[in-house]
Coordinates of C-alpha atoms in Angstrom, one line a residue:
M1 CA 78.2 104.3 118.8
K2 CA 79.2 103.8 122.4
T3 CA 82.3 101.8 123.2
N4 CA 82.3 99.5 126.1
N5 CA 85.2 100.2 128.4
Y6 CA 83.7 98.2 131.2
I7 CA 86.3 96.4 133.3
P8 CA 84.9 93.9 135.9
Q9 CA 86.3 94.5 139.4
P10 CA 85.0 91.8 141.7
I11 CA 85.9 91.9 145.3
D12 CA 89.0 89.8 145.9
T13 CA 87.9 86.8 148.1
S14 CA 91.1 84.8 147.5
D15 CA 92.0 85.2 151.2
I16 CA 88.7 83.6 152.4
Q17 CA 88.6 79.9 153.1
L18 CA 85.1 78.4 153.4
P19 CA 84.6 76.3 156.6
E20 CA 83.9 72.7 155.8
E21 CA 80.6 72.9 157.7
L22 CA 79.3 75.1 154.8
N23 CA 79.6 72.3 152.3
P24 CA 75.9 71.2 152.6
L25 CA 74.9 74.9 152.1
L26 CA 77.2 75.2 149.2
E27 CA 75.7 72.2 147.4
A28 CA 72.1 73.4 148.1
M29 CA 73.0 76.8 146.8
A30 CA 74.6 75.3 143.6
K31 CA 71.4 73.3 143.0
N32 CA 69.3 76.4 143.5
V33 CA 71.5 78.5 141.1
H34 CA 70.8 75.8 138.5
E35 CA 67.1 75.8 139.2
I36 CA 66.9 79.6 138.9
W37 CA 68.8 79.5 135.7
A38 CA 66.6 76.7 134.2
Q39 CA 63.4 78.4 135.3
E40 CA 64.5 81.6 133.6
R41 CA 65.4 79.8 130.4
I42 CA 62.1 77.9 130.4
N43 CA 60.2 81.2 130.9
Q44 CA 62.1 82.6 127.9
G45 CA 60.8 79.7 125.8
W46 CA 63.9 77.4 125.9
T47 CA 63.4 73.6 126.0
Y48 CA 65.7 70.6 126.4
G49 CA 67.7 69.6 123.4
E50 CA 70.7 67.3 123.1
K51 CA 72.8 70.1 121.6
R52 CA 72.6 73.8 122.3
D53 CA 70.8 75.7 119.6
D54 CA 70.3 79.4 120.3
A55 CA 68.0 79.9 117.3
L56 CA 65.7 77.1 118.3
K57 CA 66.2 77.8 122.1
H58 CA 67.3 74.2 122.9
H59 CA 69.8 73.5 125.7
P60 CA 71.2 70.2 127.0
C61 CA 71.4 71.5 130.6
L62 CA 67.7 71.9 131.0
I63 CA 67.6 68.8 133.2
A64 CA 67.7 68.2 136.9
Y65 CA 70.8 69.3 138.8
E66 CA 71.5 65.8 139.9
D67 CA 71.6 64.7 136.2
L68 CA 74.0 67.4 135.0
P69 CA 77.5 66.4 134.0
E70 CA 80.0 67.2 136.8
E71 CA 81.6 70.0 134.8
E72 CA 78.3 71.8 134.6
K73 CA 77.8 71.3 138.4
V74 CA 81.2 72.9 138.9
Y75 CA 80.0 76.1 137.2
D76 CA 77.1 76.4 139.7
R77 CA 79.3 75.5 142.6
N78 CA 81.8 78.2 141.7
T79 CA 79.1 80.8 141.6
S80 CA 77.9 79.6 145.1
V81 CA 81.4 79.5 146.5
E82 CA 82.2 83.0 145.4
T83 CA 78.8 84.2 146.9
L84 CA 79.6 82.6 150.2
K85 CA 83.1 83.9 150.3
L86 CA 81.9 87.4 149.6
I87 CA 79.4 87.2 152.4
L88 CA 82.2 86.2 154.8
K89 CA 84.6 88.8 153.3
L90 CA 82.1 91.6 154.0
G91 CA 82.0 90.5 157.7
F92 CA 78.7 88.7 157.8
K93 CA 78.3 85.4 159.7
I94 CA 76.6 82.4 158.4
K95 CA 75.0 80.1 161.0
R96 CA 72.3 77.6 161.1

């Protein structure tokens, strides 16, 4: 039996401050993160359910991003924030 000694080592982006003009991009990315997640779950046979049930593949977040509780939106936003910060940390520029 293999032991899992994996230790995540994400790039430290704590020194990166996102410019305010990226806020619309951040929210669009967060919505898209949710859409990709939801599409993947639906493709795997999951459907909406008021309570999460892994055996029945029901999930309460299989709803439109706009209808998600704020705490669920925060999860998607954090993923997007860290992606944008990594892009900037690696020296890339984001412009319209």
